[in-house]
Amino acid sequence: MTIAKAVVEFIGTFFLIFTVGMTVKTPDAAALAPLAIGSALMVMVYAGGHFSGGHYNPAVTLGVTLRGKCTWGDAIAYWIAQFAAAAAAAGAVLFIKGTGTPAPGPAAAGTTYNVAAWFLGEFLFTFALVYVVLNAATAKGTEGNSFYGLAIGFTVVVGAFAIGPVSGGAFNPAVGLGAFLMGLADPTHLIVYLLADFAGGAVAALLFLALNMGGDRP
Amino acid sequence: MTIAKAVVEFIGTFFLIFTVGMTVKTPDAAALAPLAIGSALMVMVYAGGHFSGGHYNPAVTLGVTLRGKCTWGDAIAYWIAQFAAAAAAAGAVLFIKGTGTPAPGPAAAGTTYNVAAWFLGEFLFTFALVYVVLNAATAKGTEGNSFYGLAIGFTVVVGAFAIGPVSGGAFNPAVGLGAFLMGLADPTHLIVYLLADFAGGAVAALLFLALNMGGDRP
Amino acid sequence: MTIAKAVVEFIGTFFLIFTVGMTVKTPDAAALAPLAIGSALMVMVYAGGHFSGGHYNPAVTLGVTLRGKCTWGDAIAYWIAQFAAAAAAAGAVLFIKGTGTPAPGPAAAGTTYNVAAWFLGEFLFTFALVYVVLNAATAKGTEGNSFYGLAIGFTVVVGAFAIGPVSGGAFNPAVGLGAFLMGLADPTHLIVYLLADFAGGAVAALLFLALNMGGDRP
Amino acid sequence: MTIAKAVVEFIGTFFLIFTVGMTVKTPDAAALAPLAIGSALMVMVYAGGHFSGGHYNPAVTLGVTLRGKCTWGDAIAYWIAQFAAAAAAAGAVLFIKGTGTPAPGPAAAGTTYNVAAWFLGEFLFTFALVYVVLNAATAKGTEGNSFYGLAIGFTVVVGAFAIGPVSGGAFNPAVGLGAFLMGLADPTHLIVYLLADFAGGAVAALLFLALNMGGDRP
């Protein structure tokens, strides 16, 4: 059962990161990449959420596990599947687009943001993403809703529009690894993605529990 | 309980106004800022609506309170949280983007709208926003729906496309304050945002009650 | 009761046509006008659908009445409210934008479509709109759904992208009247909007009944 | 009953492919064609899904039939209706736009992808589309949801942004035929659309069954 769920995590993470690569990496980067990427997450959450939870993001898996809706055993299997999917998606993108194209810089020409701004942006929107996931998919107050995929996917749309020019906009350590393997991010960015994104997810889960947003306590 | 709900109002308002600043303020203003801003509201309504009501807007809090679905005590706490979030979001945007960049004018080069047009535009779409909130989130005829966040968030998408070039398109006194603090709005605009937006919210609530759209009376 | 419902029809139609004028008429026409216009319809359907049915379109009112879900008495009141809202919205747009700006041509520079193409495009997408309304809002097979506003509004998004450059893309006689009053359409276009749009709505209703899509017959 | 359902399949497929032609074929190709095309699928799935299943795609019909939710008799009628709708939509587009305009190449000027890349892109996103359809519309774990049209339509939005510049982005043999008849695709592309898209749909159905995502087995 854990294996079947990990396969679903692999599929969803693969399509998320494959879409990142196909819409951000030149040639043929898309002006609406944030919409495409967030929508990729949305449709995969709607497809696989009922089966694996539809995390597709190691920081989400951390948050959901801290909140008590995923076992640590499943979490380890999910992390392996998610990072493996990042490598597979990077391979597929490089097969289609080739390796020779230079990566676009994450910030507009002539503008630079410092590493504290990267960290803050990544932390804030990964916090927002896990906060939305926990409320839309694990709280008593929203049980049986049909909006969870829309809410989760469009948090990434918003974050990518808002923070994309600053840090690249990963909000997901597996996306960070995939971007690194595709030549879209340098090692410093990868370290920020790992540290800030796991931290944002953990803080969101702890706040969710402290406020009793899940409705677990009377 | 009021404090926990006010924290949720702070979080949602923070991300709404942080997204406004990151997508409207140069450098790296986004062509699709209206979509990003309305979607930020949508995802935060879906995340926190079940807990605090998901107002994130002092004019919405006024309208919901006049309609009888929020106490005046909670309303005051919400207003404090919402305006505090505006200040915090403005600080975060200025930390990332810096204070030296000139703000873009709210209207296209060579075009000017008069202050009556600003007021009318702000009044109309804040009316629309509160009208949508009350019907989608407090009416018997729509109980248990999954569309409330989509309807509320996309009212702001529409208003920002339609009225953004005229008045800036706040439809929310806290957004108006945040825009002012970030250098995106001058004092005259701020006054219009405060007057027109509270007026629009109040009129929407009174009309909603007069028409018995909530289904409270037989 | 009919009066309260007609007020709701007036409000929804007003915001739909006000958005058309603010995003299509220069200055400050929006590149994403189709998305804004369809979303305006979506949010107003979600707000008023539970109360008046959320038609905001004389051709939809005709189709819903032929399908038996609206009385002819209500239909007449709705038509009056819808066309009155078109006049009011045109007045508000002209107040804000002024009357001196030349209207953009409906077709791209150097391209012309003939009147048969206008008629076909208008007929097809008004057919699609009423077909979607009847299935999403009046069929047994979709009772209790939360997607009706999204489906209805985005039919107009699609139609405006597909047919906008050909005929202007009204799919709604009241929108046609409003566009004419704002100087966005000439008398020939107005005649096409009236004939093709009512025809499309009627044919959709008759087909819906013939196929028993509502599930009324065993 | 099969005939009425095939009529609904014809209508939905017609509007999907008519939208493809109107937004992709010059003159007046739309920058947001992927959003328009995916939304066309979304609204038609919401309109006709309760009646025919809302396939509008021979590869989806193959996948749903392999999964056991459509009879082979219905499948044959659906395929006939879908390919006939492709021809009718191509005729309507050529009537409106004329036949003299040169088709734009599927890839950006100066960039070429090889046929293996076309095949991989088409295979992957048709797999994703059928995977989303089966989970959102035929699985016990998602019964009664209101998101199926959004999930299905936006899978095509994502695929068209991600793969459109590579292969044209059909993910649907009937769309492939329509594009060929409108002069938007050459014979080599049509062969790829037929082979890769049916293969992607079949593999998605077999994986769905192997993982027991439908919840049919205990």
Coordinates of N, CA and C in Angstrom, one line a residue, chain A residues 68-200:
Chain A
G68 N 0.2 15.0 12.0 CA -0.3 13.7 12.4 C -1.2 13.0 11.4
K69 N -1.1 13.4 10.1 CA -2.0 12.8 9.1 C -1.2 11.9 8.1
C70 N 0.1 11.7 8.5 CA 0.9 10.8 7.6 C 1.9 10.1 8.6
T71 N 2.2 8.8 8.4 CA 3.2 8.2 9.2 C 4.6 8.5 8.8
W72 N 5.5 8.4 9.7 CA 6.9 8.7 9.3 C 7.4 7.6 8.3
G73 N 6.9 6.4 8.4 CA 7.3 5.4 7.4 C 6.8 5.8 6.0
D74 N 5.6 6.2 5.9 CA 5.1 6.7 4.6 C 5.9 8.0 4.1
A75 N 6.2 8.8 5.1 CA 6.9 10.1 4.8 C 8.3 9.8 4.1
I76 N 9.0 8.8 4.6 CA 10.3 8.4 4.0 C 10.1 7.9 2.6
A77 N 9.1 7.0 2.4 CA 8.9 6.5 1.1 C 8.5 7.7 0.1
Y78 N 7.7 8.6 0.6 CA 7.2 9.7 -0.2 C 8.5 10.6 -0.6
W79 N 9.3 10.9 0.4 CA 10.5 11.7 0.1 C 11.4 11.0 -1.0
I80 N 11.6 9.7 -0.9 CA 12.4 9.0 -1.9 C 11.7 9.2 -3.3
A81 N 10.4 9.0 -3.3 CA 9.7 9.0 -4.6 C 9.7 10.5 -5.2
Q82 N 9.6 11.5 -4.3 CA 9.5 12.8 -4.8 C 10.9 13.3 -5.3
F83 N 12.0 12.9 -4.6 CA 13.3 13.3 -5.2 C 13.7 12.5 -6.4
A84 N 13.2 11.2 -6.4 CA 13.5 10.4 -7.6 C 12.7 11.0 -8.8
A85 N 11.5 11.5 -8.6 CA 10.7 12.1 -9.7 C 11.4 13.4 -10.2
A86 N 12.0 14.1 -9.3 CA 12.7 15.3 -9.7 C 13.8 15.0 -10.7
A87 N 14.6 13.9 -10.4 CA 15.6 13.5 -11.3 C 15.1 13.0 -12.6
A88 N 14.0 12.2 -12.6 CA 13.4 11.7 -13.8 C 12.8 12.9 -14.7
A89 N 12.2 13.8 -14.0 CA 11.6 15.0 -14.8 C 12.7 15.8 -15.4
A90 N 13.8 16.0 -14.6 CA 14.9 16.7 -15.2 C 15.5 16.0 -16.4
G91 N 15.6 14.7 -16.3 CA 16.1 13.9 -17.5 C 15.2 14.1 -18.7
A92 N 13.9 14.0 -18.5 CA 12.9 14.1 -19.6 C 13.0 15.5 -20.2
V93 N 13.2 16.6 -19.4 CA 13.3 17.9 -19.9 C 14.6 18.1 -20.7
L94 N 15.6 17.6 -20.2 CA 16.9 17.7 -20.9 C 16.9 16.9 -22.2
F95 N 16.2 15.7 -22.2 CA 16.1 14.9 -23.4 C 15.4 15.7 -24.5
I96 N 14.3 16.5 -24.1 CA 13.5 17.2 -25.1 C 14.2 18.5 -25.5
K97 N 14.7 19.3 -24.5 CA 15.2 20.6 -24.8 C 16.7 20.7 -25.0
G98 N 17.4 19.6 -24.7 CA 18.8 19.6 -24.8 C 19.5 20.3 -23.7
T99 N 20.8 20.1 -23.6 CA 21.5 20.6 -22.4 C 22.3 21.9 -22.7
G100 N 22.3 22.3 -24.0 CA 23.2 23.4 -24.4 C 22.7 24.8 -24.1
T101 N 21.4 24.9 -23.9 CA 20.8 26.3 -23.7 C 21.2 26.8 -22.4
P102 N 21.6 28.1 -22.4 CA 21.9 28.7 -21.1 C 20.6 28.9 -20.3
A103 N 20.7 28.8 -19.0 CA 19.5 29.0 -18.1 C 19.3 30.5 -18.0
P104 N 18.0 30.9 -18.0 CA 17.8 32.3 -17.7 C 18.1 32.6 -16.2
G105 N 18.5 33.8 -15.9 CA 18.7 34.2 -14.5 C 17.4 34.3 -13.8
P106 N 17.4 34.0 -12.6 CA 16.1 34.0 -11.8 C 15.6 35.5 -11.7
A107 N 16.4 36.4 -11.7 CA 15.9 37.8 -11.6 C 16.0 38.6 -12.9
A108 N 15.2 39.6 -13.0 CA 15.2 40.4 -14.3 C 16.6 41.0 -14.4
A109 N 16.9 41.2 -15.7 CA 18.3 41.8 -16.0 C 18.4 43.1 -15.2
G110 N 19.6 43.3 -14.6 CA 19.9 44.5 -13.9 C 19.4 44.6 -12.5
T111 N 18.6 43.6 -12.1 CA 18.1 43.6 -10.7 C 18.7 42.5 -9.9
T112 N 19.1 42.8 -8.7 CA 19.6 41.7 -7.9 C 18.9 41.8 -6.5
Y113 N 18.6 40.6 -6.0 CA 18.1 40.5 -4.6 C 19.1 39.8 -3.8
N114 N 19.2 40.1 -2.5 CA 20.2 39.4 -1.7 C 19.7 38.1 -1.2
V115 N 20.5 37.3 -0.6 CA 20.2 35.9 -0.2 C 19.1 35.9 0.9
A116 N 19.1 37.0 1.8 CA 18.1 37.1 2.8 C 16.7 37.3 2.2
A117 N 16.6 38.0 1.1 CA 15.4 38.2 0.4 C 14.9 36.8 -0.2
W118 N 15.9 36.1 -0.8 CA 15.5 34.8 -1.3 C 14.9 33.9 -0.2
F119 N 15.6 33.9 0.9 CA 15.2 33.0 2.0 C 13.8 33.4 2.5
L120 N 13.6 34.7 2.7 CA 12.4 35.2 3.2 C 11.2 34.8 2.3
G121 N 11.4 35.1 1.0 CA 10.4 34.7 0.0 C 10.0 33.3 0.0
E122 N 11.1 32.4 -0.1 CA 10.9 31.0 -0.1 C 10.2 30.5 1.2
F123 N 10.6 31.1 2.4 CA 10.0 30.7 3.6 C 8.6 31.1 3.7
L124 N 8.3 32.3 3.3 CA 6.9 32.8 3.4 C 5.9 32.0 2.6
F125 N 6.3 31.7 1.3 CA 5.3 31.0 0.4 C 5.3 29.5 0.7
T126 N 6.3 28.9 1.2 CA 6.2 27.5 1.5 C 5.4 27.4 2.8
F127 N 5.5 28.4 3.7 CA 4.6 28.5 4.9 C 3.2 28.5 4.4
A128 N 2.9 29.5 3.4 CA 1.5 29.6 2.9 C 1.0 28.4 2.3
L129 N 1.9 27.7 1.5 CA 1.4 26.5 0.8 C 1.0 25.4 1.8
V130 N 1.9 25.2 2.8 CA 1.6 24.1 3.8 C 0.4 24.5 4.7
Y131 N 0.3 25.8 5.0 CA -0.9 26.3 5.7 C -2.2 26.0 4.9
V132 N -2.2 26.3 3.6 CA -3.3 26.0 2.8 C -3.6 24.5 2.7
V133 N -2.6 23.7 2.5 CA -2.8 22.3 2.4 C -3.4 21.7 3.7
L134 N -2.9 22.1 4.9 CA -3.4 21.6 6.1 C -4.9 22.0 6.3
N135 N -5.2 23.2 6.0 CA -6.6 23.7 6.2 C -7.5 23.1 5.2
A136 N -7.1 23.0 3.9 CA -8.0 22.6 2.9 C -8.2 21.1 2.8
A137 N -7.2 20.4 3.4 CA -7.2 18.9 3.2 C -7.2 18.1 4.5
T138 N -7.0 18.8 5.6 CA -6.9 17.9 6.9 C -7.7 18.6 8.0
A139 N -8.5 19.6 7.8 CA -9.3 20.2 8.9 C -10.7 19.8 8.9
K140 N -11.3 19.6 10.1 CA -12.7 19.2 10.2 C -13.6 20.3 9.6
G141 N -13.2 21.5 9.7 CA -14.1 22.6 9.2 C -14.2 22.7 7.7
T142 N -13.4 21.9 7.0 CA -13.5 21.9 5.5 C -13.7 20.6 4.9
E143 N -14.1 19.6 5.7 CA -14.3 18.2 5.2 C -15.3 18.1 4.1
G144 N -14.9 17.3 3.1 CA -15.8 17.0 2.0 C -15.8 18.1 0.9
N145 N -14.9 19.1 1.0 CA -14.9 20.2 0.0 C -14.4 19.7 -1.3
S146 N -14.7 20.5 -2.4 CA -14.2 20.2 -3.7 C -13.1 21.2 -4.1
F147 N -12.7 22.1 -3.2 CA -11.8 23.1 -3.6 C -10.3 22.9 -3.3
Y148 N -10.0 21.8 -2.6 CA -8.7 21.7 -2.1 C -7.6 21.8 -3.2
G149 N -7.8 21.2 -4.3 CA -6.8 21.2 -5.4 C -6.6 22.6 -5.9
L150 N -7.7 23.3 -6.1 CA -7.7 24.7 -6.6 C -6.9 25.6 -5.6
A151 N -7.2 25.4 -4.3 CA -6.6 26.3 -3.3 C -5.1 26.0 -3.2
I152 N -4.7 24.7 -3.3 CA -3.3 24.3 -3.1 C -2.5 24.7 -4.4
G153 N -3.1 24.4 -5.6 CA -2.4 24.8 -6.8 C -2.2 26.2 -7.0
F154 N -3.2 27.0 -6.7 CA -3.2 28.5 -6.9 C -2.3 29.2 -5.8
T155 N -2.0 28.5 -4.7 CA -1.0 29.1 -3.8 C 0.3 29.2 -4.5
V156 N 0.6 28.2 -5.3 CA 1.9 28.2 -6.1 C 1.8 29.2 -7.2
V157 N 0.7 29.3 -7.9 CA 0.5 30.3 -8.9 C 0.9 31.7 -8.3
V158 N 0.3 32.0 -7.2 CA 0.5 33.3 -6.5 C 2.0 33.5 -6.1
G159 N 2.5 32.4 -5.5 CA 3.9 32.5 -5.0 C 4.9 32.7 -6.2
A160 N 4.6 32.0 -7.3 CA 5.5 32.1 -8.5 C 5.4 33.5 -9.1
F161 N 4.2 34.1 -9.1 CA 4.2 35.5 -9.6 C 4.9 36.4 -8.7
A162 N 4.7 36.2 -7.3 CA 5.2 37.2 -6.4 C 6.7 37.0 -6.1
I163 N 7.1 35.8 -6.0 CA 8.5 35.5 -5.6 C 9.4 35.0 -6.7
G164 N 8.8 34.5 -7.8 CA 9.6 34.0 -8.9 C 10.8 34.8 -9.3
P165 N 10.5 36.2 -9.5 CA 11.7 37.0 -9.9 C 12.7 37.2 -8.8
V166 N 12.4 36.9 -7.6 CA 13.4 37.1 -6.5 C 14.2 35.8 -6.3
S167 N 13.6 34.7 -6.1 CA 14.4 33.5 -5.7 C 14.2 32.4 -6.7
G168 N 13.4 32.6 -7.7 CA 13.1 31.5 -8.7 C 11.7 30.9 -8.3
G169 N 11.4 30.9 -7.0 CA 10.1 30.4 -6.6 C 9.9 28.9 -6.7
A170 N 10.5 28.2 -5.8 CA 10.4 26.7 -5.7 C 9.3 26.3 -4.8
F171 N 9.4 26.7 -3.5 CA 8.5 26.4 -2.4 C 8.4 24.9 -2.3
N172 N 9.4 24.1 -2.6 CA 9.4 22.7 -2.7 C 10.8 22.2 -2.9
P173 N 11.3 21.4 -2.0 CA 12.7 21.0 -2.1 C 12.9 20.1 -3.3
A174 N 11.9 19.3 -3.7 CA 12.0 18.5 -4.9 C 12.1 19.3 -6.2
V175 N 11.3 20.4 -6.2 CA 11.3 21.3 -7.4 C 12.7 22.0 -7.4
G176 N 13.2 22.3 -6.2 CA 14.6 22.9 -6.1 C 15.6 22.0 -6.7
L177 N 15.6 20.7 -6.3 CA 16.5 19.7 -6.9 C 16.4 19.6 -8.4
G178 N 15.1 19.5 -8.8 CA 14.9 19.4 -10.3 C 15.4 20.6 -11.0
A179 N 15.2 21.8 -10.5 CA 15.7 23.0 -11.2 C 17.2 23.0 -11.2
F180 N 17.8 22.5 -10.1 CA 19.3 22.4 -10.1 C 19.8 21.5 -11.2
L181 N 19.1 20.3 -11.3 CA 19.6 19.3 -12.2 C 19.4 19.7 -13.7
M182 N 18.4 20.6 -13.9 CA 18.1 21.1 -15.2 C 19.0 22.3 -15.6
G183 N 19.8 22.8 -14.6 CA 20.6 24.0 -14.9 C 19.8 25.3 -14.7
L184 N 18.7 25.2 -14.0 CA 17.9 26.4 -13.8 C 18.3 27.1 -12.4
A185 N 19.1 26.4 -11.6 CA 19.4 27.0 -10.3 C 20.8 26.6 -9.9
D186 N 21.5 27.5 -9.3 CA 22.9 27.2 -8.9 C 22.9 26.6 -7.4
P187 N 24.0 26.1 -7.0 CA 24.1 25.4 -5.7 C 23.6 26.3 -4.5
T188 N 23.8 27.6 -4.5 CA 23.4 28.4 -3.5 C 21.9 28.5 -3.4
H189 N 21.2 28.6 -4.6 CA 19.8 28.5 -4.6 C 19.3 27.2 -4.0
L190 N 19.9 26.1 -4.4 CA 19.5 24.8 -4.0 C 19.5 24.7 -2.4
I191 N 20.5 25.3 -1.8 CA 20.6 25.2 -0.4 C 19.5 26.1 0.3
V192 N 19.2 27.2 -0.4 CA 18.1 28.0 0.2 C 16.8 27.3 0.0
Y193 N 16.6 26.6 -1.1 CA 15.3 25.9 -1.3 C 15.2 24.8 -0.2
L194 N 16.3 24.1 0.1 CA 16.2 23.0 1.1 C 15.9 23.6 2.5
L195 N 16.7 24.6 2.9 CA 16.5 25.1 4.3 C 15.2 25.9 4.4
A196 N 15.0 26.8 3.6 CA 13.8 27.7 3.8 C 12.5 26.9 3.6
D197 N 12.5 26.0 2.7 CA 11.2 25.3 2.4 C 10.8 24.3 3.5
F198 N 11.8 23.5 3.9 CA 11.5 22.7 5.1 C 11.1 23.5 6.3
A199 N 11.8 24.6 6.5 CA 11.5 25.4 7.7 C 10.1 26.0 7.6
G200 N 9.7 26.5 6.4 CA 8.4 27.1 6.2 C 7.3 26.0 6.4

